[in-house]
Short mmCIF file of C-alpha atoms (C1' of nucleotides) in Angstrom, two decimals:
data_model
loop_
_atom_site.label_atom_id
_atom_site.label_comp_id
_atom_site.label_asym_id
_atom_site.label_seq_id
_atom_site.Cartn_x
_atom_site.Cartn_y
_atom_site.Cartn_z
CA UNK A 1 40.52 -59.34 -1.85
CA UNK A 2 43.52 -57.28 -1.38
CA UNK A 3 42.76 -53.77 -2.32
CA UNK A 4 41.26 -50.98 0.00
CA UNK A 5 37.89 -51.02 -3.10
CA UNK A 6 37.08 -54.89 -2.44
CA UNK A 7 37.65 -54.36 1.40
CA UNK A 8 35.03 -51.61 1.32
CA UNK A 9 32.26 -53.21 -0.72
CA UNK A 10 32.38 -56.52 1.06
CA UNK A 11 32.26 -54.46 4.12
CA UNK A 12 29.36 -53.04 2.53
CA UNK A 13 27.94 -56.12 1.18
CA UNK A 14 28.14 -57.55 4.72
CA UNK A 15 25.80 -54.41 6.53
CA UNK A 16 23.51 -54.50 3.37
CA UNK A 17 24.63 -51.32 1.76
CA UNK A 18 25.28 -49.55 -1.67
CA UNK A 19 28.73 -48.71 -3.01
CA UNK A 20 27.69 -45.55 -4.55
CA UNK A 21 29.47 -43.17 -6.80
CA UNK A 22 29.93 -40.83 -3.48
CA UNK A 23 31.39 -43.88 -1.26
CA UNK A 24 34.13 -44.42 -4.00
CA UNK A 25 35.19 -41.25 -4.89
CA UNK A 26 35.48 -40.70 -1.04
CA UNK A 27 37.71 -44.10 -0.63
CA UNK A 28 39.63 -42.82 -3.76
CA UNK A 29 40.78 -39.05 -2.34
CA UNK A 30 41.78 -41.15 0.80
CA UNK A 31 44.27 -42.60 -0.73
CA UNK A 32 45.44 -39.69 -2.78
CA UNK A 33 45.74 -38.05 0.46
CA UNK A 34 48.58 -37.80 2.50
CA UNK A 35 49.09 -40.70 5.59
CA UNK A 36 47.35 -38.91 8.33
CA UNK A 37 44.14 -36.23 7.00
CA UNK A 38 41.45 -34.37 9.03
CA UNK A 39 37.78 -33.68 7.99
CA UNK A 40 38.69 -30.82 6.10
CA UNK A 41 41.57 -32.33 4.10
CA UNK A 42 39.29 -35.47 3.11
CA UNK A 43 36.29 -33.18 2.04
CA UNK A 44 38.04 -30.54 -0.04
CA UNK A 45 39.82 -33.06 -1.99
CA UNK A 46 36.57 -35.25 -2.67
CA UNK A 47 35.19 -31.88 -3.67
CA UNK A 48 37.90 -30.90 -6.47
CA UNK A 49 37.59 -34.08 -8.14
CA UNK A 50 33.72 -34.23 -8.07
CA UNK A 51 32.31 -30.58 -7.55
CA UNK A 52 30.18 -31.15 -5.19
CA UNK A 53 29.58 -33.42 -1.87
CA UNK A 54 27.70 -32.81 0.95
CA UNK A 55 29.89 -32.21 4.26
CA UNK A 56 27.04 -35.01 6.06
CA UNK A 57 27.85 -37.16 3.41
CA UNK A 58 31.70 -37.16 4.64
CA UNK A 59 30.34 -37.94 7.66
CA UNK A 60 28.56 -40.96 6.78
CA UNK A 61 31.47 -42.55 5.18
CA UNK A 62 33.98 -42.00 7.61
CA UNK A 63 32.32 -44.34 10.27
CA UNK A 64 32.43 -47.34 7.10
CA UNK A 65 35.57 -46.96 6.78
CA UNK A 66 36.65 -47.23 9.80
CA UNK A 67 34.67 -50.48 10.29
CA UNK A 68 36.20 -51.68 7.36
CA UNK A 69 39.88 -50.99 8.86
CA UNK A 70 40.64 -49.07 6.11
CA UNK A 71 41.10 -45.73 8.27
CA UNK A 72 41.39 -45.32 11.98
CA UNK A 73 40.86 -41.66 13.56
CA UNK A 74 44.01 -41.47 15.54
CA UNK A 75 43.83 -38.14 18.21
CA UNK A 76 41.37 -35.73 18.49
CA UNK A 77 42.38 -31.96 18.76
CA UNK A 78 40.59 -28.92 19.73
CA UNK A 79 40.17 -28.84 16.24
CA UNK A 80 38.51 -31.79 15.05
CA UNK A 81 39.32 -35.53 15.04
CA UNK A 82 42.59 -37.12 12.97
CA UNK A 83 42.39 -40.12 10.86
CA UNK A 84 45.14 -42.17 9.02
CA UNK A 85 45.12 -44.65 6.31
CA UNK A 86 45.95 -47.91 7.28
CA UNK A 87 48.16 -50.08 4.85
CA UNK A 88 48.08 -53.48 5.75
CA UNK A 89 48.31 -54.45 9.37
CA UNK A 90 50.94 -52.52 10.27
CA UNK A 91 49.51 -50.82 14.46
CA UNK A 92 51.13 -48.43 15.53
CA UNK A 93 51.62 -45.82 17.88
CA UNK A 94 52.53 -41.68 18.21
CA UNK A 95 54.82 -39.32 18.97
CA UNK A 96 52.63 -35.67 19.38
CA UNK A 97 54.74 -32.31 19.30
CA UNK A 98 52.39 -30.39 21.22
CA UNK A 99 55.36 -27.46 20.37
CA UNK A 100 55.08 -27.46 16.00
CA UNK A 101 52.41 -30.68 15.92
CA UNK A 102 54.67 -33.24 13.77
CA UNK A 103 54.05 -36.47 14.89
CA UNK A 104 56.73 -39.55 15.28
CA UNK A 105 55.25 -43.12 14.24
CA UNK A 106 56.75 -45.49 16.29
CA UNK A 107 55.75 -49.42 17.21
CA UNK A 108 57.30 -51.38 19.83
CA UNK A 109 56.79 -55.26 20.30
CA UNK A 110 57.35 -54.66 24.07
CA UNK A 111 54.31 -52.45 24.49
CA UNK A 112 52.46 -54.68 22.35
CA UNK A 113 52.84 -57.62 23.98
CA UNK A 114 52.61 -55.83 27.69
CA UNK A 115 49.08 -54.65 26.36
CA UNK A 116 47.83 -57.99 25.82
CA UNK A 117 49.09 -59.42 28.90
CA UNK A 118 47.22 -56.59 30.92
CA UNK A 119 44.06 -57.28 28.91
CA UNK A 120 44.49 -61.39 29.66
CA UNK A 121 44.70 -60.50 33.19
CA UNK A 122 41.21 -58.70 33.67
CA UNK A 123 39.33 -60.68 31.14
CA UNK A 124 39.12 -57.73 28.92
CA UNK A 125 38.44 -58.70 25.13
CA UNK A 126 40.38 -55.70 23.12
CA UNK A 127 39.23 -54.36 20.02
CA UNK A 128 41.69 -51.43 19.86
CA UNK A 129 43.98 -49.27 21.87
CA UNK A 130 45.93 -45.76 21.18
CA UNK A 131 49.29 -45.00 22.83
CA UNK A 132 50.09 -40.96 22.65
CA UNK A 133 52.73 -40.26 23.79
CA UNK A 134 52.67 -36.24 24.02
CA UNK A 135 55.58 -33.61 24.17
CA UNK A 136 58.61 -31.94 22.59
CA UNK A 137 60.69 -33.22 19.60
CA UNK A 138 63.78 -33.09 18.96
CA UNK A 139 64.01 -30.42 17.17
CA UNK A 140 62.01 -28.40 19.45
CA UNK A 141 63.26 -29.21 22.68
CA UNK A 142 66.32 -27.54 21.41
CA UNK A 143 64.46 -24.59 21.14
CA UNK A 144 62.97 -24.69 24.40
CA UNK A 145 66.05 -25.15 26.21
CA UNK A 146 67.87 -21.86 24.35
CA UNK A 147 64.68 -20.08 25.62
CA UNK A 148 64.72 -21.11 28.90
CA UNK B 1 53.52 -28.17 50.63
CA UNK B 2 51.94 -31.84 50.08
CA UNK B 3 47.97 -30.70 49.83
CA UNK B 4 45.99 -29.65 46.54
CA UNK B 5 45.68 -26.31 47.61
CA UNK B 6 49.23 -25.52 48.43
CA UNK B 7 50.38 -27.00 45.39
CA UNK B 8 47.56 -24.92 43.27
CA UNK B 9 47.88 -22.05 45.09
CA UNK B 10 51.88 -22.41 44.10
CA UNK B 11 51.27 -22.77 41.15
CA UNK B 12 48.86 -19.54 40.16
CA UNK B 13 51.34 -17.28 42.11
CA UNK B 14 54.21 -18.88 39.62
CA UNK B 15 51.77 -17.51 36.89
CA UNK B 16 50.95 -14.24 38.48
CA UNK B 17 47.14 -15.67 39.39
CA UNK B 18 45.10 -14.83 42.27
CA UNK B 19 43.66 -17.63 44.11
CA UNK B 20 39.92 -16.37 44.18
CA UNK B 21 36.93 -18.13 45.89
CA UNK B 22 35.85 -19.60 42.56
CA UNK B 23 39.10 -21.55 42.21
CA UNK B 24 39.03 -22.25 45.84
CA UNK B 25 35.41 -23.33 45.40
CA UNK B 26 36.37 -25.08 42.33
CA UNK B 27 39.16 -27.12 43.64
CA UNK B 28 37.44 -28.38 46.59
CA UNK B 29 34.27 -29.32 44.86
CA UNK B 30 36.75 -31.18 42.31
CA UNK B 31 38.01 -33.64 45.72
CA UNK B 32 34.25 -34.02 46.82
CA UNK B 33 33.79 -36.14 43.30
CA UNK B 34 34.67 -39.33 42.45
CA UNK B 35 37.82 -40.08 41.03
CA UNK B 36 36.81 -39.52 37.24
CA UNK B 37 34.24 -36.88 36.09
CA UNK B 38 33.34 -34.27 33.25
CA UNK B 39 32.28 -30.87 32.81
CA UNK B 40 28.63 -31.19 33.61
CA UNK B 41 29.40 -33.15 36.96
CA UNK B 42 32.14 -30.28 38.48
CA UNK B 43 29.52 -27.65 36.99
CA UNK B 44 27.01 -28.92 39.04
CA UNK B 45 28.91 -29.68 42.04
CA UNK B 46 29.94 -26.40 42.51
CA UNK B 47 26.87 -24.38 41.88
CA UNK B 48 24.76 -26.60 44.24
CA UNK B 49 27.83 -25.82 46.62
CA UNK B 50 27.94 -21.79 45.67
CA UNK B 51 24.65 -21.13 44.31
CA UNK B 52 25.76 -19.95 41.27
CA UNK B 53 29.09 -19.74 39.04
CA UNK B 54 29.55 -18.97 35.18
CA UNK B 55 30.61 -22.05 33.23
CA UNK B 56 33.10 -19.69 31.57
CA UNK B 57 34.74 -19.83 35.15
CA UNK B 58 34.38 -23.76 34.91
CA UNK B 59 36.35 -23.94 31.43
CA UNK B 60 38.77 -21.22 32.47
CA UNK B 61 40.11 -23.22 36.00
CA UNK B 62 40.03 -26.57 34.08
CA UNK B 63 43.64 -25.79 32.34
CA UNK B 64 44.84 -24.34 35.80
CA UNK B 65 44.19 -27.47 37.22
CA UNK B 66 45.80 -29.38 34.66
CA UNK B 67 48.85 -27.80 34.65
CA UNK B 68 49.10 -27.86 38.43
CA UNK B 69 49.07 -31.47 38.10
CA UNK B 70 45.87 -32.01 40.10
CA UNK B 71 43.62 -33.55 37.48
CA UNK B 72 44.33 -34.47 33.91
CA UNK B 73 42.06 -35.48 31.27
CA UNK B 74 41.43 -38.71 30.12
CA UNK B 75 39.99 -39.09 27.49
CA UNK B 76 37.24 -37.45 25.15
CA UNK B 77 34.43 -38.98 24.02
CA UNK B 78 31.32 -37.51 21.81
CA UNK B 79 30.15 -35.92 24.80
CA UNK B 80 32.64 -34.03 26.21
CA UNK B 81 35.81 -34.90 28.01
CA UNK B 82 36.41 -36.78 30.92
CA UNK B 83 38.53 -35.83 33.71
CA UNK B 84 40.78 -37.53 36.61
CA UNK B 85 42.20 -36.43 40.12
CA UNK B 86 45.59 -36.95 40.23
CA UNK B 87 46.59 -38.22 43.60
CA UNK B 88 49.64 -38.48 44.18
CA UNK B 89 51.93 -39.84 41.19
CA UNK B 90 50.71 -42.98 40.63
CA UNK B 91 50.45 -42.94 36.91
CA UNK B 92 48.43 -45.76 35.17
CA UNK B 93 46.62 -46.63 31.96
CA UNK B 94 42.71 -47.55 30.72
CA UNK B 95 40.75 -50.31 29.79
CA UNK B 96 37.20 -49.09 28.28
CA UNK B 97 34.51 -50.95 27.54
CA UNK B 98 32.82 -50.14 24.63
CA UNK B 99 29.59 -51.82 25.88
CA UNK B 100 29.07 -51.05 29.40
CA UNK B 101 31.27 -47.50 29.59
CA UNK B 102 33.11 -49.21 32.49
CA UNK B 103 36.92 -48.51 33.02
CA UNK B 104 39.44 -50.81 34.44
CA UNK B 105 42.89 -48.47 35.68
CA UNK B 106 46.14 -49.94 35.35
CA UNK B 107 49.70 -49.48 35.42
CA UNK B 108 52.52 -51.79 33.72
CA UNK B 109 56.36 -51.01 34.55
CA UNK B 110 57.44 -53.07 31.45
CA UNK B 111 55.24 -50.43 29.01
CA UNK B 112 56.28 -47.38 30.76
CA UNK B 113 59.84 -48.14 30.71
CA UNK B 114 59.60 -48.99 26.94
CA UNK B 115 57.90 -45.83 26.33
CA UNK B 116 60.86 -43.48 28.17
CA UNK B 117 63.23 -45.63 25.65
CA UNK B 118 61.08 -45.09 22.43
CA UNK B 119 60.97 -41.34 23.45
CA UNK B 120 64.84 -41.48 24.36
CA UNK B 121 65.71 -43.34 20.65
CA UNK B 122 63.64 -40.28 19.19
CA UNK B 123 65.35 -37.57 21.37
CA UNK B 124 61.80 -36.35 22.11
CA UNK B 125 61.09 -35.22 25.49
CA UNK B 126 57.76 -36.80 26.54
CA UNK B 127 55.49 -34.47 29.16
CA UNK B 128 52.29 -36.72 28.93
CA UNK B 129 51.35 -39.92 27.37
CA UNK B 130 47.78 -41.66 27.12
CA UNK B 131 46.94 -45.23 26.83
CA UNK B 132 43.46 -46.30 26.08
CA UNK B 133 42.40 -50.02 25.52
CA UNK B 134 39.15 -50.15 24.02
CA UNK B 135 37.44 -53.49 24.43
CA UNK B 136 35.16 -55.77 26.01
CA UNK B 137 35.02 -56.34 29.83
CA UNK B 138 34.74 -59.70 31.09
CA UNK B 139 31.38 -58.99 31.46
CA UNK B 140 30.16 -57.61 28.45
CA UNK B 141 32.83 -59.89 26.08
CA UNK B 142 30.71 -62.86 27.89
CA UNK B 143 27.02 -61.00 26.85
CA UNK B 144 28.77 -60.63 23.63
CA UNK B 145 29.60 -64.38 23.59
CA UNK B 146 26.10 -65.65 24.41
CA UNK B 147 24.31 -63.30 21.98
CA UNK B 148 26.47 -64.26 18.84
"C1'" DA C 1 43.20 -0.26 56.79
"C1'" DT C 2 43.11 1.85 52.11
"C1'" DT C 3 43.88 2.05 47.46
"C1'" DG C 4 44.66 1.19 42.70
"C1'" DA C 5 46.23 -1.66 38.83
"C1'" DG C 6 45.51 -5.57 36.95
"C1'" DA C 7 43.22 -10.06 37.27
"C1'" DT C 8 38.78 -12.27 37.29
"C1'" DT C 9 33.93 -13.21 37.06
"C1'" DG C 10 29.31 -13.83 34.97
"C1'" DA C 11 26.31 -13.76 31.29
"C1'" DG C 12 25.57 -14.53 27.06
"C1'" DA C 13 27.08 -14.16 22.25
"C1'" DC C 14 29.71 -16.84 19.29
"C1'" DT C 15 32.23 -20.79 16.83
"C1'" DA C 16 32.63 -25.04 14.94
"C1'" DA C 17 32.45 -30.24 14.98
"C1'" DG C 18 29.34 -33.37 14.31
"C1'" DT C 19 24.30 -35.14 14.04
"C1'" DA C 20 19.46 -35.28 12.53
"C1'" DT C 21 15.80 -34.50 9.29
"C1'" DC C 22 13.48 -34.30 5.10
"C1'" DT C 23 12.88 -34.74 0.04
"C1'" DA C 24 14.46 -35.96 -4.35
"C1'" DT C 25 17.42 -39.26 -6.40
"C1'" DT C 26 19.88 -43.65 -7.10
"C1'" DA C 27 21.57 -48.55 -6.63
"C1'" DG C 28 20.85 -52.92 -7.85
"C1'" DA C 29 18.01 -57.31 -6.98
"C1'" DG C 30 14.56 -59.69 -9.42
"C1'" DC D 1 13.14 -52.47 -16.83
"C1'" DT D 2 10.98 -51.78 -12.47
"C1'" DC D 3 10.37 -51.24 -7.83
"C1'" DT D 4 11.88 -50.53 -3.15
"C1'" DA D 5 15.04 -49.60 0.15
"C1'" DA D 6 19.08 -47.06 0.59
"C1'" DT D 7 21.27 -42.74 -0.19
"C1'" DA D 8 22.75 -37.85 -1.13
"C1'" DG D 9 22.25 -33.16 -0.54
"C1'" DA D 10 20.85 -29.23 1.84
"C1'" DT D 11 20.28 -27.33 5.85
"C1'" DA D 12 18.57 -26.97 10.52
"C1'" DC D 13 20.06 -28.31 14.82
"C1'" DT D 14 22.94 -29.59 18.94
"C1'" DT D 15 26.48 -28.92 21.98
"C1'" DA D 16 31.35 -28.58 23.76
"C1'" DG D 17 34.15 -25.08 24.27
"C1'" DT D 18 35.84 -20.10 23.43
"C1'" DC D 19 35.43 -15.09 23.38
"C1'" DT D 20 33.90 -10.55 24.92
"C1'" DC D 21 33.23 -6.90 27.99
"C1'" DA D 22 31.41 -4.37 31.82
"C1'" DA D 23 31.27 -4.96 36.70
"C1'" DT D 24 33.77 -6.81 40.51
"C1'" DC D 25 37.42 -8.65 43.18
"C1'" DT D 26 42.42 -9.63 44.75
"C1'" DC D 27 46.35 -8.42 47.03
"C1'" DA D 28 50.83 -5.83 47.06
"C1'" DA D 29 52.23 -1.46 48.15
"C1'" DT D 30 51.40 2.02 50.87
#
DNA sequence: ATTGAGATTGAGACTAAGTATCTATTAGAG
DNA sequence: CTCTAATAGATACTTAGTCTCAATCTCAAT
């Protein structure tokens, strides 16, 4: 009851639904994906390896996968909404360039356990929470600074 | 040099802008609202204060505002994003009910002096950062409780 | 106060992410 | 194998946000 494919169909199993031939082949190019995808990524893979999906079928699937905590979307640009696999429980948070858009994972007990204080104190029952954490890598803060 | 208009008018001349009676309009309509709002609530504002302004004017002073430091958005939902007023510097953080759409504000020392470290360990030179906690409010997590 | 160059506005066309709808097809329980 | 509810595909639709361009306005220099 490990793997991502038994995750999903109990998940499915649970809400009553089919695992069709489309819901696996989607779960599959996840994972043959790199850590973090968008929309686009996820369909045109599914697409090379079957020929043919429907973009609303995408669309369906991305919600049950989320609710199975097999993906979480992660920030949403201008341009559409970013997931990322999630391997075992691993949370964590990000690092944005808004300069060349890499992203730094980071996790930090200290926030973590901050969080859950905060949410004690007001009575608030979390289900989720996303720390980004925008600006300038290294890399291009160097940049900047020649610039400037 | 303390009030919203100084500060915006300081900053369009920095960027060669004109302050015009839109963004004048603008601006005060956005300190007639409540503390958070959207689109639709500072479109309205203002026309039913000017009578009549292009939402293209809206969308363009948004950004101006932002990087004046006056507002910033929060976060964006499925229906468009959701915008602060920034008053004075008092940073702080979100708890968001999922149920209710209610929002608790807060602000912990211990996270945002863990976040300046993560950022220092990473050499990456922050500008921004978000935190959202989606959840239950004590409200709604009690509802939730009863129902199940 | 006038003027002129460049900034800005308004109106609406446009783009694109995501949702809704409808019909033919499919999963899988019995 | 059969039957029914669930599903996929195709595409129309919705809507937040951007782009375009002619008409208008701002304000620094005169």
């Amino acid at each position: 009851m490990e793997n991502p494919r038994d995750i999903f169909i109990a998940h499915l199993r649970r809400k009553g639904l089919f695992l069709t031939r489309e819901r696996r082949l989607i779960l599959e190019a996840i994972f043959s994906l790199r850590k973090h995808f968008d929309f686009d990524e996820l369909y045109d893979t599914v697409k090379k390896r079957v020929g043919r999906v429907s973009r609303a079928t995408i669309y369906r699937t991305i919600p049950l996968l989320i609710d199975s905590g097999l993906i979480r979307d992660v920030f949403r640009g201008t341009s559409g909404t970013q997931y990322e696999q999630v391997r075992g429980l691993e949370h964590h948070d990000h690092l944005l360039c808004v300069s060349c858009g890499s992203y730094i994972e980071f996790k930090d007990e200290r926030i973590e356990r901050a969080q859950q204080e905060v949410c004690k104190k007001h009575g608030f029952v979390s289900v989720d929470h996303k720390l980004g954490i925008r600006g300038y890598c290294r890399k291009c803060a160097l940049i900047k600074r020649v610039k400037a």
